[in-house]
Amino acid sequence: MTESQAPRLVVGVSGASGARLGVRVLDACRELGVESHLVMSRAAAQTLAAETGLSVGEVQAKAAVTHRLGDIGASIASGSFPTLGMIVAPCSVRTMSEIASGVTSSLLTRAADVTLKERRPLVLMVRETPLHLGHLRTLVRLAEMGAVIAPPMPAFYAGLTTIEALVDQSVGRALDLFGLSWSPVRRWGEDVGPTNGSANS
């Protein structure tokens, strides 16, 4: 990317519970001046409706660019298209398993595979619990391939009291992995906990 070009981030939304994670990633990208490239799985539409009340069109309108799931000729399917990397929020077990296998059947998993082969950050906000041994082995394989496994864990230390704040904290910490600092994040030693000054007193 040239200095005058806005940074780009590929945003995948799968059908796992936690659809509002993907929605807030898109909101954050807009606030940060990041060009978001959205691709959603077919199951994502159902989860979006059930959990957020938003239609596919309303979510797509939040993205700078949207891509059809079956368009494997899209820009994000090529490593020559420069991006900061890709986040899948939320990431279902099916999606993570397909990425781990390398046998990609949609643009979402193809874009993830491209991100790995280009050695760009691939952040997977995996939504499943409890995890059986097959899940754990798949996650290990993904980590060995270079993916970052970032389940949306509640940040109790931040003193957050609403679901919206917990979601934003998880999204913001995931965006940190791309070097993107989003204002809703409450940081230890800055916003909460001991400050650098008090730690030495």
Short mmCIF file of C-alpha atoms in Angstrom, two decimals, residues 39-155:
data_model
loop_
_atom_site.label_atom_id
_atom_site.label_comp_id
_atom_site.label_asym_id
_atom_site.label_seq_id
_atom_site.Cartn_x
_atom_site.Cartn_y
_atom_site.Cartn_z
CA VAL A 39 -17.13 -11.29 3.22
CA MET A 40 -19.83 -13.23 5.07
CA SER A 41 -20.73 -16.90 5.17
CA ARG A 42 -24.28 -17.99 4.33
CA ALA A 43 -25.01 -18.85 7.94
CA ALA A 44 -23.95 -15.37 9.06
CA ALA A 45 -27.19 -13.84 7.76
CA GLN A 46 -29.28 -16.05 10.03
CA THR A 47 -27.14 -15.30 13.08
CA LEU A 48 -27.15 -11.57 12.35
CA ALA A 49 -30.94 -11.50 12.26
CA ALA A 50 -31.28 -13.53 15.45
CA GLU A 51 -28.69 -11.67 17.50
CA THR A 52 -28.64 -8.11 16.19
CA GLY A 53 -31.86 -7.55 14.26
CA LEU A 54 -29.76 -6.25 11.37
CA SER A 55 -30.21 -7.40 7.79
CA VAL A 56 -27.34 -8.47 5.57
CA GLY A 57 -27.77 -5.24 3.60
CA GLU A 58 -27.50 -3.10 6.73
CA VAL A 59 -24.26 -4.82 7.74
CA GLN A 60 -22.84 -4.63 4.23
CA ALA A 61 -23.53 -0.89 4.25
CA LYS A 62 -21.08 -0.55 7.13
CA ALA A 63 -18.21 -1.94 5.02
CA ALA A 64 -16.15 0.03 2.55
CA VAL A 65 -16.25 -2.91 0.10
CA THR A 66 -18.35 -6.07 0.15
CA HIS A 67 -17.53 -9.32 -1.62
CA ARG A 68 -19.80 -12.21 -2.61
CA LEU A 69 -19.01 -15.48 -0.85
CA GLY A 70 -18.69 -17.34 -4.14
CA ASP A 71 -16.53 -14.77 -5.89
CA ILE A 72 -13.16 -16.50 -5.72
CA GLY A 73 -11.88 -14.02 -8.31
CA ALA A 74 -12.30 -11.12 -5.88
CA SER A 75 -9.37 -8.88 -4.99
CA ILE A 76 -9.01 -10.39 -1.51
CA ALA A 77 -8.47 -13.84 -3.05
CA SER A 78 -5.05 -12.74 -4.31
CA GLY A 79 -1.87 -12.19 -2.34
CA SER A 80 -0.95 -9.32 -4.67
CA PHE A 81 -3.78 -7.27 -3.13
CA PRO A 82 -2.13 -5.56 -0.14
CA THR A 83 -3.91 -5.59 3.22
CA LEU A 84 -3.08 -5.35 6.90
CA GLY A 85 -4.38 -8.90 7.25
CA MET A 86 -7.71 -10.50 8.05
CA ILE A 87 -9.97 -10.92 11.04
CA VAL A 88 -12.77 -13.48 11.25
CA ALA A 89 -15.27 -12.25 13.83
CA PRO A 90 -16.89 -14.42 14.91
CA CYS A 91 -15.14 -17.55 13.67
CA SER A 92 -17.14 -20.77 13.67
CA VAL A 93 -15.67 -24.24 14.17
CA ARG A 94 -16.53 -25.06 10.57
CA THR A 95 -14.70 -22.01 9.30
CA MET A 96 -11.62 -22.60 11.44
CA SER A 97 -11.53 -26.24 10.39
CA GLU A 98 -11.71 -25.36 6.70
CA ILE A 99 -8.91 -22.82 7.06
CA ALA A 100 -6.78 -25.35 8.91
CA SER A 101 -7.29 -27.96 6.19
CA GLY A 102 -6.21 -25.63 3.39
CA VAL A 103 -9.10 -26.95 1.27
CA THR A 104 -11.00 -23.69 0.92
CA SER A 105 -14.49 -23.74 -0.61
CA SER A 106 -15.51 -20.08 -0.34
CA LEU A 107 -14.06 -16.61 -0.61
CA LEU A 108 -14.04 -16.29 3.18
CA THR A 109 -11.72 -19.25 3.71
CA ARG A 110 -9.74 -18.54 0.52
CA ALA A 111 -9.00 -15.02 1.78
CA ALA A 112 -7.89 -16.48 5.11
CA ASP A 113 -5.61 -18.94 3.32
CA VAL A 114 -4.11 -16.09 1.27
CA THR A 115 -3.51 -14.13 4.48
CA LEU A 116 -1.55 -17.05 5.93
CA LYS A 117 0.53 -17.71 2.85
CA GLU A 118 1.46 -14.03 2.61
CA ARG A 119 2.52 -14.09 6.28
CA ARG A 120 0.00 -11.42 7.22
CA PRO A 121 -1.86 -11.44 10.54
CA LEU A 122 -4.90 -13.74 10.54
CA VAL A 123 -6.93 -13.21 13.71
CA LEU A 124 -9.64 -15.76 14.47
CA MET A 125 -12.20 -14.81 17.12
CA VAL A 126 -13.28 -18.41 17.67
CA ARG A 127 -16.68 -18.88 19.29
CA GLU A 128 -17.17 -22.34 20.77
CA THR A 129 -17.24 -23.84 24.25
CA PRO A 130 -16.50 -26.34 25.61
CA LEU A 131 -13.80 -27.49 23.21
CA HIS A 132 -13.18 -31.17 22.54
CA LEU A 133 -9.80 -32.60 21.61
CA GLY A 134 -10.46 -32.28 17.87
CA HIS A 135 -11.15 -28.56 18.27
CA LEU A 136 -8.00 -28.08 20.34
CA ARG A 137 -5.82 -29.93 17.84
CA THR A 138 -7.24 -27.83 15.02
CA LEU A 139 -6.48 -24.65 16.95
CA VAL A 140 -2.92 -25.81 17.56
CA ARG A 141 -2.54 -26.51 13.86
CA LEU A 142 -3.78 -23.02 13.01
CA ALA A 143 -1.39 -21.45 15.51
CA GLU A 144 1.47 -23.43 13.99
CA MET A 145 0.43 -22.11 10.57
CA GLY A 146 0.68 -18.54 11.84
CA ALA A 147 -2.90 -17.67 12.82
CA VAL A 148 -3.66 -15.80 16.04
CA ILE A 149 -6.41 -17.44 18.07
CA ALA A 150 -8.26 -14.65 19.89
CA PRO A 151 -11.51 -15.85 21.51
CA PRO A 152 -13.66 -12.94 22.71
CA MET A 153 -12.99 -13.34 26.44
CA PRO A 154 -14.61 -10.87 28.86
CA ALA A 155 -12.06 -8.38 30.23
#
